[in-house]
Short mmCIF file of C-alpha atoms and ligand atoms in Angstrom, two decimals:
data_model
loop_
_atom_site.label_atom_id
_atom_site.label_comp_id
_atom_site.label_asym_id
_atom_site.label_seq_id
_atom_site.Cartn_x
_atom_site.Cartn_y
_atom_site.Cartn_z
CA MET A 518 27.73 3.39 17.85
CA SER A 519 24.82 3.79 15.42
CA LYS A 520 21.85 5.99 16.37
CA SER A 521 18.68 4.46 17.86
CA PHE A 522 15.06 4.90 16.82
CA LYS A 523 11.91 3.06 17.78
CA ASN A 524 10.62 2.92 14.19
CA LEU A 525 12.19 2.78 10.77
CA VAL A 526 9.73 3.41 7.94
CA THR A 527 11.08 2.67 4.46
CA GLY A 528 9.23 4.43 1.66
CA GLY A 529 8.03 6.81 4.35
CA LEU A 530 7.20 9.63 1.93
CA GLY A 531 4.63 7.55 0.06
CA PHE A 532 0.89 7.53 0.59
CA LEU A 533 0.81 4.79 3.23
CA GLY A 534 4.15 5.81 4.74
CA THR A 535 3.14 9.41 5.47
CA ASN A 536 -0.13 8.30 7.06
CA LEU A 537 1.65 5.68 9.14
CA ILE A 538 4.33 8.12 10.29
CA ASN A 539 1.75 10.71 11.38
CA LYS A 540 0.06 8.06 13.50
CA LEU A 541 3.33 6.84 15.07
CA LEU A 542 4.37 10.41 15.87
CA ASN A 543 0.95 11.11 17.38
CA ASN A 544 1.54 8.07 19.60
CA GLY A 545 4.73 9.81 20.83
CA GLU A 546 7.18 7.44 19.12
CA THR A 547 10.44 8.25 17.32
CA VAL A 548 10.51 7.64 13.59
CA LEU A 549 13.35 7.40 11.12
CA CYS A 550 11.92 7.80 7.64
CA ILE A 551 13.97 6.74 4.64
CA ASP A 552 12.91 7.29 1.06
CA ASN A 553 14.68 7.72 -2.26
CA CYS A 554 12.17 10.43 -3.24
CA SER A 555 11.30 8.68 -6.51
CA THR A 556 7.52 8.63 -6.12
CA GLY A 557 7.26 10.03 -2.56
CA LYS A 558 7.80 13.75 -2.08
CA ILE A 559 9.17 15.64 0.93
CA GLY A 560 6.14 17.94 0.74
CA ASN A 561 3.98 14.94 1.69
CA ILE A 562 5.30 14.98 5.23
CA LYS A 563 5.53 18.72 5.92
CA GLU A 564 3.30 18.47 9.02
CA SER A 565 5.83 16.17 10.71
CA TRP A 566 8.94 18.02 9.57
CA ASP A 567 9.28 20.13 12.73
CA ASN A 568 8.46 17.25 15.09
CA LYS A 569 11.61 16.45 17.09
CA SER A 570 10.77 12.75 17.04
CA PHE A 571 10.87 12.71 13.23
CA HIS A 572 14.08 12.08 11.29
CA PHE A 573 14.52 11.81 7.56
CA ILE A 574 17.32 10.46 5.40
CA LYS A 575 17.22 10.37 1.62
CA HIS A 576 18.27 6.80 1.02
CA ASP A 577 17.54 3.98 -1.41
CA VAL A 578 16.82 0.57 0.14
CA LEU A 579 19.03 -0.93 -2.58
CA ASP A 580 21.92 0.19 -0.34
CA PRO A 581 22.31 -1.20 3.18
CA ILE A 582 21.91 1.10 6.19
CA ASP A 583 23.02 0.79 9.77
CA PHE A 584 20.87 2.10 12.62
CA ASN A 585 19.52 0.66 15.83
CA VAL A 586 15.80 0.26 15.42
CA GLU A 587 13.14 -1.74 17.23
CA ARG A 588 10.60 -2.03 14.45
CA ILE A 589 11.00 -1.89 10.68
CA TRP A 590 8.01 -1.01 8.53
CA HIS A 591 9.20 -2.00 5.08
CA LEU A 592 7.00 -0.11 2.63
CA ALA A 593 9.55 1.02 0.04
CA CYS A 594 8.53 0.31 -3.57
CA PRO A 595 6.35 2.12 -6.12
CA ALA A 596 2.89 0.55 -5.79
CA SER A 597 0.87 2.06 -8.62
CA PRO A 598 1.00 -0.17 -11.75
CA VAL A 599 1.79 2.91 -13.88
CA HIS A 600 4.81 3.69 -11.70
CA TYR A 601 6.14 0.20 -11.04
CA GLN A 602 6.02 -0.70 -14.75
CA LEU A 603 8.07 2.35 -15.77
CA ASP A 604 11.33 0.64 -14.79
CA PRO A 605 10.40 -2.98 -14.04
CA VAL A 606 13.97 -4.12 -13.49
CA ASN A 607 14.45 -1.49 -10.83
CA THR A 608 11.09 -2.45 -9.29
CA ALA A 609 12.15 -6.09 -9.03
CA ARG A 610 15.57 -5.14 -7.62
CA THR A 611 13.99 -2.75 -5.10
CA ILE A 612 11.75 -5.52 -3.81
CA PHE A 613 14.37 -8.32 -3.77
CA ILE A 614 17.44 -6.43 -2.63
CA GLY A 615 15.58 -3.86 -0.54
CA THR A 616 13.78 -6.56 1.41
CA GLU A 617 16.98 -8.47 2.01
CA ASN A 618 18.75 -5.32 3.22
CA MET A 619 15.94 -4.69 5.69
CA LEU A 620 15.89 -8.31 6.85
CA ARG A 621 19.64 -8.11 7.49
CA LEU A 622 19.15 -4.94 9.48
CA ALA A 623 16.35 -6.62 11.46
CA GLN A 624 18.63 -9.57 12.14
CA LYS A 625 21.47 -7.31 13.29
CA CYS A 626 19.42 -5.21 15.71
CA HIS A 627 16.85 -7.88 16.67
CA ALA A 628 14.07 -5.72 15.26
CA ARG A 629 10.59 -6.85 14.39
CA ILE A 630 9.93 -6.35 10.68
CA LEU A 631 6.67 -5.84 8.82
CA LEU A 632 6.67 -6.38 5.05
CA ALA A 633 4.09 -4.41 3.08
CA SER A 634 3.06 -7.21 0.75
CA SER A 635 0.11 -6.96 -1.60
CA SER A 636 -3.10 -8.48 -2.89
CA GLU A 637 -1.13 -8.71 -6.16
CA VAL A 638 0.37 -11.97 -4.83
CA TYR A 639 -2.95 -13.59 -5.81
CA GLY A 640 -2.61 -12.40 -9.45
CA ASN A 641 -5.84 -12.79 -11.44
CA PRO A 642 -7.64 -14.88 -8.80
CA THR A 643 -9.71 -17.94 -9.59
CA ILE A 644 -11.23 -18.14 -6.13
CA HIS A 645 -13.30 -15.37 -4.67
CA PRO A 646 -12.96 -13.68 -2.22
CA GLN A 647 -9.29 -14.45 -1.72
CA ASN A 648 -8.14 -15.97 1.56
CA GLU A 649 -4.54 -16.22 2.74
CA ASP A 650 -4.22 -19.92 1.87
CA TYR A 651 -5.01 -19.30 -1.80
CA LYS A 652 -1.83 -19.82 -3.83
CA GLY A 653 -2.77 -17.36 -6.55
CA ASN A 654 -2.99 -17.35 -10.32
CA VAL A 655 0.07 -15.44 -11.38
CA LYS A 656 1.66 -14.83 -14.76
CA ILE A 657 5.41 -15.27 -14.42
CA ILE A 658 6.54 -13.23 -17.41
CA GLY A 659 3.92 -10.48 -17.74
CA LYS A 660 4.24 -6.72 -17.33
CA ARG A 661 2.96 -6.87 -13.74
CA SER A 662 5.27 -9.74 -12.82
CA CYS A 663 8.11 -7.51 -11.57
CA TYR A 664 5.84 -6.42 -8.73
CA VAL A 665 3.72 -9.56 -8.34
CA GLU A 666 6.57 -12.07 -8.33
CA GLY A 667 8.66 -9.54 -6.40
CA LYS A 668 6.19 -9.45 -3.52
CA ARG A 669 5.80 -13.25 -3.58
CA PHE A 670 9.57 -13.67 -3.38
CA ALA A 671 9.86 -11.01 -0.65
CA GLU A 672 7.36 -12.95 1.48
CA SER A 673 9.26 -16.17 0.91
CA LEU A 674 12.54 -14.49 1.86
CA CYS A 675 10.98 -13.19 5.08
CA TYR A 676 10.02 -16.73 6.12
CA ASP A 677 13.48 -18.06 5.23
CA TYR A 678 14.98 -15.42 7.51
CA GLN A 679 12.50 -16.36 10.19
CA ARG A 680 13.37 -20.06 9.92
CA MET A 681 17.12 -19.50 9.74
CA TYR A 682 17.57 -16.59 12.15
CA ASN A 683 14.42 -16.65 14.24
CA LEU A 684 13.34 -13.20 13.08
CA GLU A 685 10.02 -11.71 14.14
CA ILE A 686 8.27 -11.09 10.83
CA LYS A 687 4.83 -9.75 9.96
CA ILE A 688 3.33 -9.95 6.48
CA ALA A 689 0.55 -7.52 5.54
CA ARG A 690 -1.14 -8.32 2.20
CA ILE A 691 -2.52 -4.90 1.46
CA PHE A 692 -5.53 -4.57 -0.86
CA ASN A 693 -6.48 -1.40 -2.76
CA THR A 694 -6.28 1.59 -0.43
CA TYR A 695 -7.31 5.20 -1.04
CA GLY A 696 -7.62 8.44 0.86
CA PRO A 697 -7.24 12.21 0.89
CA GLU A 698 -3.45 12.34 0.71
CA MET A 699 -3.12 10.28 -2.48
CA SER A 700 -1.13 12.05 -5.13
CA ILE A 701 -3.11 13.54 -7.99
CA LYS A 702 -0.56 11.88 -10.26
CA ASP A 703 -0.75 8.52 -8.49
CA GLY A 704 -2.17 6.88 -11.63
CA ARG A 705 -4.47 4.55 -9.72
CA VAL A 706 -8.18 4.48 -10.22
CA VAL A 707 -9.55 6.54 -7.30
CA SER A 708 -7.09 9.37 -7.77
CA ASN A 709 -7.62 9.38 -11.55
CA PHE A 710 -11.43 9.34 -11.38
CA VAL A 711 -11.73 11.97 -8.63
CA THR A 712 -9.33 14.32 -10.44
CA GLN A 713 -11.06 13.79 -13.81
CA ALA A 714 -14.54 14.25 -12.32
CA LEU A 715 -13.61 17.43 -10.47
CA LYS A 716 -12.07 18.91 -13.60
CA ASN A 717 -15.06 17.81 -15.73
CA GLU A 718 -12.68 15.83 -17.91
CA PRO A 719 -13.57 12.38 -19.33
CA ILE A 720 -13.49 9.60 -16.73
CA THR A 721 -11.25 6.92 -18.25
CA ILE A 722 -12.45 3.37 -17.64
CA TYR A 723 -10.00 0.70 -18.77
CA GLY A 724 -11.82 -2.25 -20.35
CA ASP A 725 -15.60 -2.55 -19.94
CA GLY A 726 -15.54 -1.53 -16.27
CA MET A 727 -16.95 -4.89 -15.12
CA GLN A 728 -13.70 -5.74 -13.31
CA THR A 729 -14.01 -5.33 -9.56
CA ARG A 730 -11.88 -4.03 -6.72
CA SER A 731 -12.47 -3.54 -2.99
CA PHE A 732 -11.29 -0.21 -1.61
CA CYS A 733 -10.14 0.42 1.96
CA PHE A 734 -9.95 3.90 3.46
CA VAL A 735 -6.40 4.70 4.51
CA GLU A 736 -7.23 5.35 8.18
CA ASP A 737 -8.68 1.85 8.53
CA LEU A 738 -5.67 0.34 6.78
CA ILE A 739 -3.13 2.13 9.00
CA GLU A 740 -4.93 0.91 12.11
CA ALA A 741 -4.71 -2.64 10.73
CA LEU A 742 -0.99 -2.24 9.95
CA ILE A 743 -0.25 -1.10 13.49
CA ARG A 744 -2.21 -4.00 14.96
CA THR A 745 -0.38 -6.40 12.62
CA MET A 746 2.98 -5.12 13.86
CA GLU A 747 1.88 -5.43 17.48
CA CYS A 748 0.28 -8.86 17.30
CA GLU A 749 2.16 -12.06 18.09
CA TYR A 750 1.22 -13.90 14.89
CA SER A 751 3.46 -14.08 11.87
CA CYS A 752 1.11 -15.59 9.28
CA PRO A 753 0.32 -13.43 6.22
CA LEU A 754 -2.79 -11.30 6.78
CA ASN A 755 -5.13 -9.83 4.19
CA LEU A 756 -5.75 -6.20 5.06
CA GLY A 757 -8.48 -4.41 3.16
CA ASN A 758 -12.16 -3.64 2.95
CA PRO A 759 -14.27 -6.52 1.58
CA PHE A 760 -16.88 -4.19 0.06
CA GLU A 761 -16.53 -5.02 -3.64
CA ILE A 762 -17.52 -2.71 -6.50
CA SER A 763 -17.12 -2.73 -10.27
CA ILE A 764 -14.97 -0.01 -11.78
CA LEU A 765 -17.96 1.24 -13.77
CA ASP A 766 -20.03 1.63 -10.59
CA LEU A 767 -17.10 3.38 -8.91
CA ALA A 768 -16.96 5.85 -11.81
CA LYS A 769 -20.71 6.50 -11.50
CA MET A 770 -20.46 6.95 -7.73
CA ILE A 771 -17.61 9.45 -8.05
CA LYS A 772 -19.40 11.33 -10.84
CA LEU A 773 -22.49 11.63 -8.65
CA LYS A 774 -20.59 12.70 -5.54
CA THR A 775 -18.71 15.40 -7.42
CA SER A 776 -21.80 16.58 -9.35
CA SER A 777 -19.57 16.28 -12.39
CA ASP A 778 -20.41 16.80 -16.06
CA SER A 779 -17.65 14.38 -17.08
CA LYS A 780 -18.35 11.81 -19.76
CA ILE A 781 -17.44 8.19 -18.96
CA ILE A 782 -15.18 6.83 -21.70
CA PHE A 783 -13.73 3.35 -22.28
CA ASN A 784 -10.03 2.74 -23.04
CA PRO A 785 -8.23 -0.58 -23.57
CA LEU A 786 -7.71 -2.79 -20.53
CA PRO A 787 -4.01 -2.95 -19.52
CA GLU A 788 -2.26 -6.33 -19.87
CA ASP A 789 -2.92 -8.81 -17.04
CA ASP A 790 -5.31 -6.48 -15.21
CA PRO A 791 -7.01 -8.73 -12.59
CA LEU A 792 -10.74 -9.16 -13.29
CA LYS A 793 -11.78 -9.51 -9.66
CA ARG A 794 -10.32 -8.70 -6.31
CA CYS A 795 -11.85 -8.90 -2.86
CA PRO A 796 -10.22 -9.83 0.42
CA ASN A 797 -11.44 -12.44 2.84
CA ILE A 798 -10.48 -10.69 6.09
CA LYS A 799 -11.71 -13.26 8.61
CA LYS A 800 -8.19 -13.94 9.83
CA ALA A 801 -7.37 -10.26 10.41
CA GLN A 802 -10.75 -9.73 12.08
CA LYS A 803 -10.08 -12.57 14.49
CA LEU A 804 -6.36 -12.10 15.19
CA LEU A 805 -6.26 -8.29 15.18
CA LYS A 806 -9.77 -7.67 16.51
CA TRP A 807 -10.08 -5.21 13.64
CA LYS A 808 -12.48 -4.40 10.87
CA PRO A 809 -12.73 -1.45 8.49
CA ASN A 810 -15.12 1.23 9.76
CA ILE A 811 -15.27 3.81 6.99
CA SER A 812 -17.65 3.10 4.12
CA LEU A 813 -16.67 3.77 0.51
CA GLU A 814 -19.31 6.53 0.35
CA LYS A 815 -17.89 8.33 3.38
CA GLY A 816 -14.26 7.75 2.40
CA LEU A 817 -14.86 9.10 -1.10
CA GLU A 818 -16.49 12.24 0.32
CA LEU A 819 -13.43 12.89 2.51
CA THR A 820 -11.13 12.23 -0.45
CA ILE A 821 -13.11 14.44 -2.84
CA ASN A 822 -13.11 17.36 -0.37
CA HIS A 823 -9.36 17.12 -0.02
CA PHE A 824 -8.79 16.85 -3.77
CA LYS A 825 -10.91 20.00 -4.28
CA LYS A 826 -8.41 21.89 -2.10
CA LYS A 827 -5.42 20.35 -3.88
CA LEU A 828 -6.87 21.35 -7.25
CA ASN A 829 -7.85 24.81 -5.95
CA LEU A 830 -11.49 24.18 -6.79
CA ASN A 831 -13.02 25.53 -3.56
N1 UDP B 725 -8.51 1.76 -13.91
C1 UDP B 725 -9.38 2.42 -14.77
N2 UDP B 725 -9.11 3.72 -15.06
C2 UDP B 725 -8.04 4.40 -14.56
C3 UDP B 725 -7.18 3.71 -13.68
C4 UDP B 725 -7.44 2.38 -13.39
O1 UDP B 725 -10.37 1.85 -15.24
O2 UDP B 725 -7.89 5.59 -14.87
C5 UDP B 725 -8.83 0.36 -13.56
C6 UDP B 725 -7.67 -0.61 -13.75
O3 UDP B 725 -7.62 -1.10 -15.08
C7 UDP B 725 -8.00 -1.71 -12.74
C8 UDP B 725 -8.71 -0.93 -11.62
O4 UDP B 725 -9.11 0.29 -12.18
O5 UDP B 725 -8.90 -2.62 -13.29
C9 UDP B 725 -7.79 -0.66 -10.44
O6 UDP B 725 -6.60 -0.13 -10.97
P1 UDP B 725 -5.47 0.52 -10.06
O7 UDP B 725 -4.38 0.96 -10.99
O8 UDP B 725 -6.07 1.54 -9.16
O9 UDP B 725 -4.96 -0.64 -9.11
P2 UDP B 725 -4.73 -2.21 -9.29
O10 UDP B 725 -5.80 -2.83 -8.47
O11 UDP B 725 -4.86 -2.60 -10.73
O12 UDP B 725 -3.37 -2.45 -8.78
#
């Protein structure tokens, strides 16, 4: 008979996965973490390594697995544009095949499954802020499409499994998230700017910096994920912080908070980079009785302090 665990976290060595696992372990639950160690690193989870409730298997979601689990948190997939565009075919396969493998496992052991979907399903949005009913403005054949269309298809597959096999599915559309444990080499904007500012290197804005994003502190996001898994609704939910800021203002804020001498420089905007992004979180607020609590100012301070340690700048 296969082994039993309360939680399976795929992509558990990534930024969200490690934070989620720490929270589940703190709640006294057993966790099986699987990860192919492509972007996630074992060092990310060293605090949990000696916890008897924590189990790790190096495994790629492209291959099926067989365990008895009650809840599947399906997070596996590189999420930084720099990383997911390195091998777009593998990104698309990881999302399509990986999601189907996890849905099959959920079907077999009657597990509840949460798909980590993304604000990317809205593409370059033409309505603002984005609510869950918005169908998106997505380029089918662009460089981001492997991830964007991948997540859209993964959502659609989840609902097909729900309709055909009565699966309990949860869809979290996760907006930009940041926090202390982000990798210095993550390639996304907060990690890049904080590292550059602390090292007094040029802060690299792509485009004119007028594009906007809305950043959620990781602790708030993890709380929302847990509530999504535990709630009885299966509609897609936007999870993020609706405080919207331009990338130029983010650069200035980080420069100020780090007392940095960095210059702000402007590089070309990557292809299909969305010009605006901000979640409408009314649904999550109502259904999960949740809202983000940590302001960007506070969250950046926590992140900067942690990055100083990582970069040995204390
Ligand atoms: N960006 C930037 N400089 C960087 C990294 C990112 O100006 O060093 C911009 C990027 O072009 C995008 C925004 O910051 O407009 C957020 O990018 P990120 O890669 O963090 O996530 P995305 O929201 O695009 O998935």
